[in-house]
């Protein structure tokens, strides 16, 4: 599960709450792995943190409230700071080691009688995505298989890059969509104690 904690368009206090919530969750769930973070202008603060865990944190999705006097503006009247927690849909994982079906076939064209008598053409089917690639350019099945694997690898890399771009785009959309009120969790004070 990939999760993003975001300050949205909030001030430095919300950016500090992002970091405090992340550290609090790391204590609570030991398998959390940091994927990326965007540092804020204020030292020790982040506008967003993206992390991964095997735990089901679906109940954490929503708004988290931090009730605390501002550490940056001591005489500021506001004491309620909000951050957004969003579950980001994971990109499709592509596996090259397993899940490929190889098929051989007779092909025609240049290459003399060799291509007509021997199955030199190669078709690869990536089972999890359904992508099919063929190679018939070479006179050897081995070389055609190698070319087909290169073609498949290029297609899968392009697809993976598109998935990463989509994931990043989804994370940015969630970053700007914070809802104040009706928090799923409330924390108090500079020690970030959960209520």
PDB file of C-alpha atoms in Angstrom:
ATOM      1  CA  UNK A   1       0.000   0.000   0.000  1.00  0.00           C
ATOM      2  CA  UNK A   2       1.376   3.435  -0.969  1.00  0.00           C
ATOM      3  CA  UNK A   3       0.339   6.342   1.241  1.00  0.00           C
ATOM      4  CA  UNK A   4       0.928  10.072   1.016  1.00  0.00           C
ATOM      5  CA  UNK A   5       0.843  12.544   3.888  1.00  0.00           C
ATOM      6  CA  UNK A   6       0.360  16.091   2.613  1.00  0.00           C
ATOM      7  CA  UNK A   7       0.140  19.592   4.034  1.00  0.00           C
ATOM      8  CA  UNK A   8      -1.869  20.722   0.996  1.00  0.00           C
ATOM      9  CA  UNK A   9      -1.571  24.486   0.749  1.00  0.00           C
ATOM     10  CA  UNK A  10      -1.225  24.808   4.534  1.00  0.00           C
ATOM     11  CA  UNK A  11       1.368  26.891   6.397  1.00  0.00           C
ATOM     12  CA  UNK A  12       4.644  25.760   8.017  1.00  0.00           C
ATOM     13  CA  UNK A  13       2.748  24.289  10.992  1.00  0.00           C
ATOM     14  CA  UNK A  14       0.964  21.845   8.663  1.00  0.00           C
ATOM     15  CA  UNK A  15       4.303  20.995   7.016  1.00  0.00           C
ATOM     16  CA  UNK A  16       5.727  20.202  10.469  1.00  0.00           C
ATOM     17  CA  UNK A  17       2.656  18.057  11.205  1.00  0.00           C
ATOM     18  CA  UNK A  18       3.433  16.006   8.054  1.00  0.00           C
ATOM     19  CA  UNK A  19       6.869  15.097   9.461  1.00  0.00           C
ATOM     20  CA  UNK A  20       5.534  14.442  12.974  1.00  0.00           C
ATOM     21  CA  UNK A  21       2.757  12.183  11.653  1.00  0.00           C
ATOM     22  CA  UNK A  22       5.221  10.232   9.507  1.00  0.00           C
ATOM     23  CA  UNK A  23       7.531   9.615  12.499  1.00  0.00           C
ATOM     24  CA  UNK A  24       4.558   8.658  14.672  1.00  0.00           C
ATOM     25  CA  UNK A  25       3.376   6.136  12.068  1.00  0.00           C
ATOM     26  CA  UNK A  26       6.904   4.705  11.733  1.00  0.00           C
ATOM     27  CA  UNK A  27       6.848   3.933  15.463  1.00  0.00           C
ATOM     28  CA  UNK A  28       3.411   2.335  15.119  1.00  0.00           C
ATOM     29  CA  UNK A  29       4.116   0.338  11.924  1.00  0.00           C
ATOM     30  CA  UNK A  30       7.708  -0.934  11.735  1.00  0.00           C
ATOM     31  CA  UNK A  31       7.675  -1.932   8.035  1.00  0.00           C
ATOM     32  CA  UNK A  32       7.096   1.593   6.670  1.00  0.00           C
ATOM     33  CA  UNK A  33       9.529   2.416   3.868  1.00  0.00           C
ATOM     34  CA  UNK A  34      10.056   6.014   2.665  1.00  0.00           C
ATOM     35  CA  UNK A  35       9.554   6.400  -1.103  1.00  0.00           C
ATOM     36  CA  UNK A  36       9.938  10.163  -1.497  1.00  0.00           C
ATOM     37  CA  UNK A  37       9.534  13.450   0.313  1.00  0.00           C
ATOM     38  CA  UNK A  38       9.298  17.087  -0.702  1.00  0.00           C
ATOM     39  CA  UNK A  39      11.109  19.357   1.718  1.00  0.00           C
ATOM     40  CA  UNK A  40       9.468  22.633   2.646  1.00  0.00           C
ATOM     41  CA  UNK A  41      11.152  26.032   2.878  1.00  0.00           C
ATOM     42  CA  UNK A  42      11.113  25.752   6.669  1.00  0.00           C
ATOM     43  CA  UNK A  43      13.907  23.545   7.993  1.00  0.00           C
ATOM     44  CA  UNK A  44      12.753  20.139   9.277  1.00  0.00           C
ATOM     45  CA  UNK A  45       9.389  20.345   7.499  1.00  0.00           C
ATOM     46  CA  UNK A  46       7.933  18.627   4.421  1.00  0.00           C
ATOM     47  CA  UNK A  47       5.046  19.518   2.145  1.00  0.00           C
ATOM     48  CA  UNK A  48       4.474  15.820   1.441  1.00  0.00           C
ATOM     49  CA  UNK A  49       5.866  12.382   2.264  1.00  0.00           C
ATOM     50  CA  UNK A  50       5.173   9.270   0.199  1.00  0.00           C
ATOM     51  CA  UNK A  51       5.725   5.881   1.852  1.00  0.00           C
ATOM     52  CA  UNK A  52       4.949   2.202   1.427  1.00  0.00           C
ATOM     53  CA  UNK A  53       3.775  -0.437   3.889  1.00  0.00           C
ATOM     54  CA  UNK A  54       2.395  -3.971   3.825  1.00  0.00           C
ATOM     55  CA  UNK A  55      -0.103  -3.011   6.552  1.00  0.00           C
ATOM     56  CA  UNK A  56      -3.684  -2.072   5.701  1.00  0.00           C
ATOM     57  CA  UNK A  57      -3.917   1.603   6.650  1.00  0.00           C
ATOM     58  CA  UNK A  58      -7.227   2.256   4.869  1.00  0.00           C
ATOM     59  CA  UNK A  59      -8.775   3.599   8.082  1.00  0.00           C
ATOM     60  CA  UNK A  60      -6.109   6.327   8.150  1.00  0.00           C
ATOM     61  CA  UNK A  61      -7.232   7.873   4.848  1.00  0.00           C
ATOM     62  CA  UNK A  62      -8.692  11.332   5.381  1.00  0.00           C
ATOM     63  CA  UNK A  63      -7.786  14.333   7.501  1.00  0.00           C
ATOM     64  CA  UNK A  64      -5.534  14.245  10.567  1.00  0.00           C
ATOM     65  CA  UNK A  65      -5.778  17.126  13.045  1.00  0.00           C
ATOM     66  CA  UNK A  66      -2.916  18.436  15.174  1.00  0.00           C
ATOM     67  CA  UNK A  67      -3.931  20.693  18.071  1.00  0.00           C
ATOM     68  CA  UNK A  68      -0.940  22.745  19.182  1.00  0.00           C
ATOM     69  CA  UNK A  69       0.239  26.310  19.701  1.00  0.00           C
ATOM     70  CA  UNK A  70       2.307  27.341  16.677  1.00  0.00           C
ATOM     71  CA  UNK A  71       6.034  26.650  17.223  1.00  0.00           C
ATOM     72  CA  UNK A  72       6.840  29.199  14.490  1.00  0.00           C
ATOM     73  CA  UNK A  73       4.444  32.019  15.486  1.00  0.00           C
ATOM     74  CA  UNK A  74       4.102  31.961  19.299  1.00  0.00           C
ATOM     75  CA  UNK A  75       1.344  34.590  19.499  1.00  0.00           C
ATOM     76  CA  UNK A  76      -0.731  33.208  16.643  1.00  0.00           C
ATOM     77  CA  UNK A  77      -4.333  32.464  17.706  1.00  0.00           C
ATOM     78  CA  UNK A  78      -4.823  29.410  15.523  1.00  0.00           C
ATOM     79  CA  UNK A  79      -4.150  26.062  17.253  1.00  0.00           C
ATOM     80  CA  UNK A  80      -5.717  23.578  14.806  1.00  0.00           C
ATOM     81  CA  UNK A  81      -3.552  22.295  11.946  1.00  0.00           C
ATOM     82  CA  UNK A  82      -4.687  19.755   9.360  1.00  0.00           C
ATOM     83  CA  UNK A  83      -2.879  17.316   7.065  1.00  0.00           C
ATOM     84  CA  UNK A  84      -4.261  14.943   4.459  1.00  0.00           C
ATOM     85  CA  UNK A  85      -3.552  11.206   4.312  1.00  0.00           C
ATOM     86  CA  UNK A  86      -4.288   9.595   0.939  1.00  0.00           C
ATOM     87  CA  UNK A  87      -3.910   6.085  -0.430  1.00  0.00           C
ATOM     88  CA  UNK A  88      -2.254   6.250  -3.843  1.00  0.00           C
ATOM     89  CA  UNK A  89      -3.164   3.484  -6.320  1.00  0.00           C
ATOM     90  CA  UNK A  90      -0.080   1.350  -6.973  1.00  0.00           C
ATOM     91  CA  UNK A  91       1.366   0.988 -10.444  1.00  0.00           C
ATOM     92  CA  UNK A  92       1.149  -2.354 -12.154  1.00  0.00           C
ATOM     93  CA  UNK A  93       4.215  -4.471 -11.448  1.00  0.00           C
ATOM     94  CA  UNK A  94       5.833  -6.043 -14.496  1.00  0.00           C
ATOM     95  CA  UNK A  95       7.857  -9.256 -14.145  1.00  0.00           C
ATOM     96  CA  UNK A  96      10.293 -10.322 -16.842  1.00  0.00           C
ATOM     97  CA  UNK A  97      11.653 -13.487 -15.171  1.00  0.00           C
ATOM     98  CA  UNK A  98       8.437 -15.518 -15.311  1.00  0.00           C
ATOM     99  CA  UNK A  99       5.162 -15.317 -17.114  1.00  0.00           C
ATOM    100  CA  UNK A 100       6.374 -15.368 -20.737  1.00  0.00           C
ATOM    101  CA  UNK A 101       5.130 -17.981 -23.158  1.00  0.00           C
ATOM    102  CA  UNK A 102       7.417 -18.725 -26.107  1.00  0.00           C
ATOM    103  CA  UNK A 103       6.002 -19.972 -29.430  1.00  0.00           C
ATOM    104  CA  UNK A 104       7.919 -20.997 -32.554  1.00  0.00           C
ATOM    105  CA  UNK A 105       6.613 -20.863 -36.090  1.00  0.00           C
ATOM    106  CA  UNK A 106       7.686 -21.167 -39.745  1.00  0.00           C
ATOM    107  CA  UNK A 107       8.269 -17.858 -41.416  1.00  0.00           C
ATOM    108  CA  UNK A 108       8.797 -16.920 -45.051  1.00  0.00           C
ATOM    109  CA  UNK A 109      10.954 -14.426 -46.874  1.00  0.00           C
ATOM    110  CA  UNK A 110      14.695 -13.981 -47.319  1.00  0.00           C
ATOM    111  CA  UNK A 111      16.976 -16.645 -45.895  1.00  0.00           C
ATOM    112  CA  UNK A 112      16.636 -19.433 -48.440  1.00  0.00           C
ATOM    113  CA  UNK A 113      15.196 -22.837 -47.615  1.00  0.00           C
ATOM    114  CA  UNK A 114      16.316 -22.522 -43.949  1.00  0.00           C
ATOM    115  CA  UNK A 115      13.383 -20.278 -43.012  1.00  0.00           C
ATOM    116  CA  UNK A 116      10.888 -22.555 -44.792  1.00  0.00           C
ATOM    117  CA  UNK A 117      12.111 -25.832 -43.232  1.00  0.00           C
ATOM    118  CA  UNK A 118      12.896 -24.747 -39.655  1.00  0.00           C
ATOM    119  CA  UNK A 119      10.732 -22.869 -37.175  1.00  0.00           C
ATOM    120  CA  UNK A 120      12.855 -19.712 -36.963  1.00  0.00           C
ATOM    121  CA  UNK A 121      10.090 -17.228 -36.115  1.00  0.00           C
ATOM    122  CA  UNK A 122       9.507 -16.499 -32.420  1.00  0.00           C
ATOM    123  CA  UNK A 123       6.401 -15.146 -30.713  1.00  0.00           C
ATOM    124  CA  UNK A 124       6.522 -14.067 -27.063  1.00  0.00           C
ATOM    125  CA  UNK A 125       3.376 -13.582 -25.013  1.00  0.00           C
ATOM    126  CA  UNK A 126       3.718 -11.747 -21.704  1.00  0.00           C
ATOM    127  CA  UNK A 127       1.006 -13.526 -19.702  1.00  0.00           C
ATOM    128  CA  UNK A 128       0.257 -10.882 -17.063  1.00  0.00           C
ATOM    129  CA  UNK A 129      -0.198  -8.020 -19.571  1.00  0.00           C
ATOM    130  CA  UNK A 130      -1.207  -9.898 -22.725  1.00  0.00           C
ATOM    131  CA  UNK A 131       1.464  -8.129 -24.806  1.00  0.00           C
ATOM    132  CA  UNK A 132       2.515 -10.173 -27.836  1.00  0.00           C
ATOM    133  CA  UNK A 133       5.794  -9.637 -29.686  1.00  0.00           C
ATOM    134  CA  UNK A 134       7.126 -11.450 -32.746  1.00  0.00           C
ATOM    135  CA  UNK A 135      10.536 -11.569 -34.396  1.00  0.00           C
ATOM    136  CA  UNK A 136      11.253 -13.107 -37.815  1.00  0.00           C
ATOM    137  CA  UNK A 137      14.139 -10.960 -39.082  1.00  0.00           C
ATOM    138  CA  UNK A 138      16.957 -13.423 -38.381  1.00  0.00           C
ATOM    139  CA  UNK A 139      17.635 -16.900 -39.844  1.00  0.00           C
ATOM    140  CA  UNK A 140      18.212 -18.313 -36.357  1.00  0.00           C
ATOM    141  CA  UNK A 141      15.547 -19.026 -33.747  1.00  0.00           C
ATOM    142  CA  UNK A 142      18.019 -18.053 -31.009  1.00  0.00           C
ATOM    143  CA  UNK A 143      18.636 -14.598 -32.544  1.00  0.00           C
ATOM    144  CA  UNK A 144      14.904 -14.052 -33.147  1.00  0.00           C
ATOM    145  CA  UNK A 145      14.162 -14.990 -29.545  1.00  0.00           C
ATOM    146  CA  UNK A 146      16.794 -12.492 -28.378  1.00  0.00           C
ATOM    147  CA  UNK A 147      15.287  -9.742 -30.582  1.00  0.00           C
ATOM    148  CA  UNK A 148      11.769 -10.519 -29.345  1.00  0.00           C
ATOM    149  CA  UNK A 149      12.930 -10.275 -25.728  1.00  0.00           C
ATOM    150  CA  UNK A 150      14.532  -6.887 -26.484  1.00  0.00           C
ATOM    151  CA  UNK A 151      11.296  -5.630 -28.066  1.00  0.00           C
ATOM    152  CA  UNK A 152       9.234  -6.869 -25.118  1.00  0.00           C
ATOM    153  CA  UNK A 153      11.659  -5.301 -22.654  1.00  0.00           C
ATOM    154  CA  UNK A 154      11.376  -1.922 -24.441  1.00  0.00           C
ATOM    155  CA  UNK A 155       7.556  -2.085 -24.415  1.00  0.00           C
ATOM    156  CA  UNK A 156       7.451  -3.013 -20.705  1.00  0.00           C
ATOM    157  CA  UNK A 157       9.912  -0.236 -19.762  1.00  0.00           C
ATOM    158  CA  UNK A 158       7.782   2.333 -21.609  1.00  0.00           C
ATOM    159  CA  UNK A 159       4.683   1.023 -19.871  1.00  0.00           C
ATOM    160  CA  UNK A 160       6.412   1.161 -16.462  1.00  0.00           C
ATOM    161  CA  UNK A 161       7.494   4.783 -17.091  1.00  0.00           C
ATOM    162  CA  UNK A 162       3.885   5.669 -17.942  1.00  0.00           C
ATOM    163  CA  UNK A 163       2.682   3.985 -14.720  1.00  0.00           C
ATOM    164  CA  UNK A 164       5.231   5.964 -12.660  1.00  0.00           C
ATOM    165  CA  UNK A 165       4.074   9.206 -14.284  1.00  0.00           C
ATOM    166  CA  UNK A 166       0.450   8.284 -13.500  1.00  0.00           C
ATOM    167  CA  UNK A 167       1.363   7.488  -9.888  1.00  0.00           C
ATOM    168  CA  UNK A 168       3.137  10.840  -9.529  1.00  0.00           C
ATOM    169  CA  UNK A 169       0.158  12.638 -11.071  1.00  0.00           C
ATOM    170  CA  UNK A 170      -2.270  10.915  -8.670  1.00  0.00           C
ATOM    171  CA  UNK A 171      -0.053  11.894  -5.719  1.00  0.00           C
ATOM    172  CA  UNK A 172      -0.051  15.546  -6.839  1.00  0.00           C
ATOM    173  CA  UNK A 173      -3.855  15.582  -7.198  1.00  0.00           C
ATOM    174  CA  UNK A 174      -4.205  14.286  -3.630  1.00  0.00           C
ATOM    175  CA  UNK A 175      -1.663  16.855  -2.371  1.00  0.00           C
ATOM    176  CA  UNK A 176      -3.917  19.758  -3.325  1.00  0.00           C
ATOM    177  CA  UNK A 177      -7.166  18.198  -2.040  1.00  0.00           C
ATOM    178  CA  UNK A 178      -7.185  18.575   1.739  1.00  0.00           C
ATOM    179  CA  UNK A 179     -10.466  18.729   3.678  1.00  0.00           C
ATOM    180  CA  UNK A 180     -10.424  20.374   7.083  1.00  0.00           C
ATOM    181  CA  UNK A 181     -12.716  18.943   9.725  1.00  0.00           C
ATOM    182  CA  UNK A 182     -14.005  15.476  10.608  1.00  0.00           C
ATOM    183  CA  UNK A 183     -10.506  14.104  11.305  1.00  0.00           C
ATOM    184  CA  UNK A 184      -9.776  10.365  11.355  1.00  0.00           C
ATOM    185  CA  UNK A 185      -7.139  10.985  14.044  1.00  0.00           C
ATOM    186  CA  UNK A 186      -6.319  13.832  16.441  1.00  0.00           C
ATOM    187  CA  UNK A 187      -2.903  14.570  17.959  1.00  0.00           C
ATOM    188  CA  UNK A 188      -2.036  17.060  20.716  1.00  0.00           C
ATOM    189  CA  UNK A 189       1.002  19.170  21.617  1.00  0.00           C
ATOM    190  CA  UNK A 190       4.596  19.250  20.447  1.00  0.00           C
ATOM    191  CA  UNK A 191       5.034  15.612  21.586  1.00  0.00           C
ATOM    192  CA  UNK A 192       2.389  14.676  19.015  1.00  0.00           C
ATOM    193  CA  UNK A 193       0.360  12.557  21.435  1.00  0.00           C
ATOM    194  CA  UNK A 194      -2.613  10.754  19.946  1.00  0.00           C
ATOM    195  CA  UNK A 195      -5.977  11.505  21.531  1.00  0.00           C
TER     196      UNK A 195
END
